[in-house]
Amino acid sequence: VPCSGDGTSRKNKNVWNEWSIPQAMSLHKLQRKILRRGLELLRPGGLIVYSTCSLNPLENEAVVSSVIDDVGGTDKVKIVPLPAWLTTKFKAMKGLSTWLVPTSKYGKANKEEDVAFDMYECYADVPAKLKSGKITPSMFPVV
């Protein structure tokens, strides 16, 4: 799916010149739509691979876990391990089960905003003024 590309920084040194928190956060909704549509089109017993070149949990674990939750949980969608032939070629790690969600202006303080360095563990902690679509429940770990 389209992604912010932060995972390509070793080979693409310019990625950080273009990368931003708001851009990465804005991709979350599109990534969810693509994965959800892929699951709708998937035949019973079929296999779908969700992949980004990002290291950001908002583009990876948050997308996968929230979409699986939306469609009925792991009773409806099974996450399978990578095949052995693939894991012998590189080291695979389990995905994250917890992460923090930043404000879209994280680190960019100004006089009007007091939330420039806030990160949130759950949607209930997000101030009402940030719940207008910039930070959504699907960005947080599914409990």
Tab-separated table of C-alpha atoms in Angstrom:
chain	number	residue	atom	x	y	z
A	1	VAL	CA	0.000	0.000	0.000
A	2	PRO	CA	1.142	3.606	-0.300
A	3	CYS	CA	3.247	4.533	2.717
A	4	SER	CA	5.470	7.229	4.163
A	5	GLY	CA	8.588	5.233	3.269
A	6	ASP	CA	10.424	5.782	6.539
A	7	GLY	CA	11.670	2.196	6.426
A	8	THR	CA	13.736	2.979	3.328
A	9	SER	CA	16.016	5.489	5.056
A	10	ARG	CA	19.102	3.261	4.690
A	11	LYS	CA	18.897	3.279	0.916
A	12	ASN	CA	17.051	6.571	0.475
A	13	LYS	CA	18.825	9.184	2.582
A	14	ASN	CA	16.406	11.910	1.438
A	15	VAL	CA	13.336	10.219	2.918
A	16	TRP	CA	13.640	12.252	6.129
A	17	ASN	CA	13.634	15.527	4.166
A	18	GLU	CA	10.118	14.700	2.949
A	19	TRP	CA	8.768	12.605	5.838
A	20	SER	CA	6.362	14.163	8.334
A	21	ILE	CA	4.082	12.967	11.106
A	22	PRO	CA	0.974	14.500	9.479
A	23	GLN	CA	1.760	12.736	6.176
A	24	ALA	CA	2.243	9.392	7.886
A	25	MET	CA	-0.948	9.856	9.906
A	26	SER	CA	-2.934	10.868	6.826
A	27	LEU	CA	-2.058	7.592	5.081
A	28	HIS	CA	-3.663	5.500	7.828
A	29	LYS	CA	-7.212	5.968	6.501
A	30	LEU	CA	-6.253	5.100	2.899
A	31	GLN	CA	-4.239	2.068	4.005
A	32	ARG	CA	-7.231	0.805	6.009
A	33	LYS	CA	-9.521	1.236	2.997
A	34	ILE	CA	-7.163	-0.705	0.734
A	35	LEU	CA	-6.737	-3.591	3.184
A	36	ARG	CA	-10.466	-3.716	3.922
A	37	ARG	CA	-11.285	-3.844	0.189
A	38	GLY	CA	-8.681	-6.538	-0.318
A	39	LEU	CA	-10.325	-8.649	2.386
A	40	GLU	CA	-13.754	-8.090	0.807
A	41	LEU	CA	-12.441	-9.412	-2.519
A	42	LEU	CA	-10.547	-12.336	-0.996
A	43	ARG	CA	-11.936	-15.811	-1.669
A	44	PRO	CA	-12.546	-18.061	1.348
A	45	GLY	CA	-9.235	-19.727	2.145
A	46	GLY	CA	-7.350	-17.090	0.133
A	47	LEU	CA	-4.221	-15.275	1.222
A	48	ILE	CA	-3.592	-11.544	1.380
A	49	VAL	CA	-0.252	-9.912	2.161
A	50	TYR	CA	-0.270	-6.427	3.664
A	51	SER	CA	3.045	-4.686	3.170
A	52	THR	CA	4.539	-1.235	3.559
A	53	CYS	CA	8.093	0.072	3.547
A	54	SER	CA	7.359	1.947	6.769
A	55	LEU	CA	8.409	1.217	10.335
A	56	ASN	CA	5.527	3.265	11.731
A	57	PRO	CA	2.965	1.219	13.713
A	58	LEU	CA	0.208	3.617	12.559
A	59	GLU	CA	0.861	2.347	9.024
A	60	ASN	CA	1.341	-1.299	9.987
A	61	GLU	CA	0.047	-2.840	13.212
A	62	ALA	CA	-2.695	-0.223	13.675
A	63	VAL	CA	-4.007	-0.785	10.147
A	64	VAL	CA	-3.949	-4.587	10.314
A	65	SER	CA	-5.339	-4.934	13.839
A	66	SER	CA	-8.121	-2.371	13.358
A	67	VAL	CA	-9.274	-3.803	10.020
A	68	ILE	CA	-9.278	-7.348	11.384
A	69	ASP	CA	-11.302	-6.088	14.341
A	70	ASP	CA	-13.727	-4.298	11.970
A	71	VAL	CA	-14.446	-7.445	9.948
A	72	GLY	CA	-15.101	-9.736	12.899
A	73	GLY	CA	-11.754	-10.419	14.506
A	74	THR	CA	-9.513	-13.432	14.249
A	75	ASP	CA	-12.559	-15.700	13.944
A	76	LYS	CA	-12.989	-14.261	10.441
A	77	VAL	CA	-9.388	-13.430	9.477
A	78	LYS	CA	-6.467	-15.623	10.439
A	79	ILE	CA	-2.952	-14.219	10.696
A	80	VAL	CA	-0.532	-16.889	9.530
A	81	PRO	CA	3.223	-17.050	10.117
A	82	LEU	CA	5.613	-16.355	7.289
A	83	PRO	CA	6.708	-19.479	5.417
A	84	ALA	CA	10.008	-21.012	6.521
A	85	TRP	CA	11.648	-20.437	3.131
A	86	LEU	CA	11.139	-16.715	3.647
A	87	THR	CA	12.213	-16.493	7.286
A	88	THR	CA	15.527	-18.205	6.519
A	89	LYS	CA	16.434	-15.301	4.226
A	90	PHE	CA	15.937	-12.555	6.823
A	91	LYS	CA	15.182	-12.118	10.494
A	92	ALA	CA	11.474	-11.662	11.175
A	93	MET	CA	10.077	-10.188	14.365
A	94	LYS	CA	6.611	-10.170	15.880
A	95	GLY	CA	4.634	-7.003	15.384
A	96	LEU	CA	4.050	-4.505	18.142
A	97	SER	CA	1.098	-4.919	20.484
A	98	THR	CA	1.370	-1.447	22.029
A	99	TRP	CA	2.397	1.945	20.655
A	100	LEU	CA	1.782	5.620	21.248
A	101	VAL	CA	-0.053	7.938	18.860
A	102	PRO	CA	1.373	11.459	18.503
A	103	THR	CA	-0.454	14.633	17.694
A	104	SER	CA	-0.081	15.575	14.031
A	105	LYS	CA	1.958	18.593	15.180
A	106	TYR	CA	4.209	16.564	17.477
A	107	GLY	CA	7.376	18.504	18.287
A	108	LYS	CA	6.244	21.725	16.610
A	109	ALA	CA	5.166	23.898	19.504
A	110	ASN	CA	3.511	27.246	19.108
A	111	LYS	CA	1.868	29.591	21.557
A	112	GLU	CA	-1.704	28.512	20.817
A	113	GLU	CA	-1.144	24.794	21.286
A	114	ASP	CA	-0.173	23.036	24.454
A	115	VAL	CA	-0.269	19.550	22.948
A	116	ALA	CA	2.760	19.791	20.669
A	117	PHE	CA	4.656	17.055	22.502
A	118	ASP	CA	1.756	14.867	23.585
A	119	MET	CA	1.487	11.201	22.686
A	120	TYR	CA	-1.485	9.063	23.614
A	121	GLU	CA	-1.826	5.439	24.736
A	122	CYS	CA	-5.543	5.170	24.060
A	123	TYR	CA	-8.256	7.115	22.262
A	124	ALA	CA	-9.939	8.052	25.546
A	125	ASP	CA	-6.845	10.136	26.435
A	126	VAL	CA	-7.053	12.254	23.268
A	127	PRO	CA	-8.418	15.789	23.821
A	128	ALA	CA	-11.766	16.444	22.128
A	129	LYS	CA	-10.252	19.061	19.792
A	130	LEU	CA	-7.972	16.393	18.277
A	131	LYS	CA	-10.750	13.839	17.736
A	132	SER	CA	-12.002	15.632	14.623
A	133	GLY	CA	-10.505	13.048	12.302
A	134	LYS	CA	-6.785	13.664	12.735
A	135	ILE	CA	-6.556	11.074	15.491
A	136	THR	CA	-8.999	8.190	15.168
A	137	PRO	CA	-9.771	5.144	17.335
A	138	SER	CA	-8.326	2.846	14.650
A	139	MET	CA	-4.845	4.292	15.263
A	140	PHE	CA	-4.658	2.692	18.706
A	141	PRO	CA	-4.006	-0.926	19.708
A	142	VAL	CA	-7.147	-3.063	19.675
A	143	VAL	CA	-7.887	-4.100	23.246
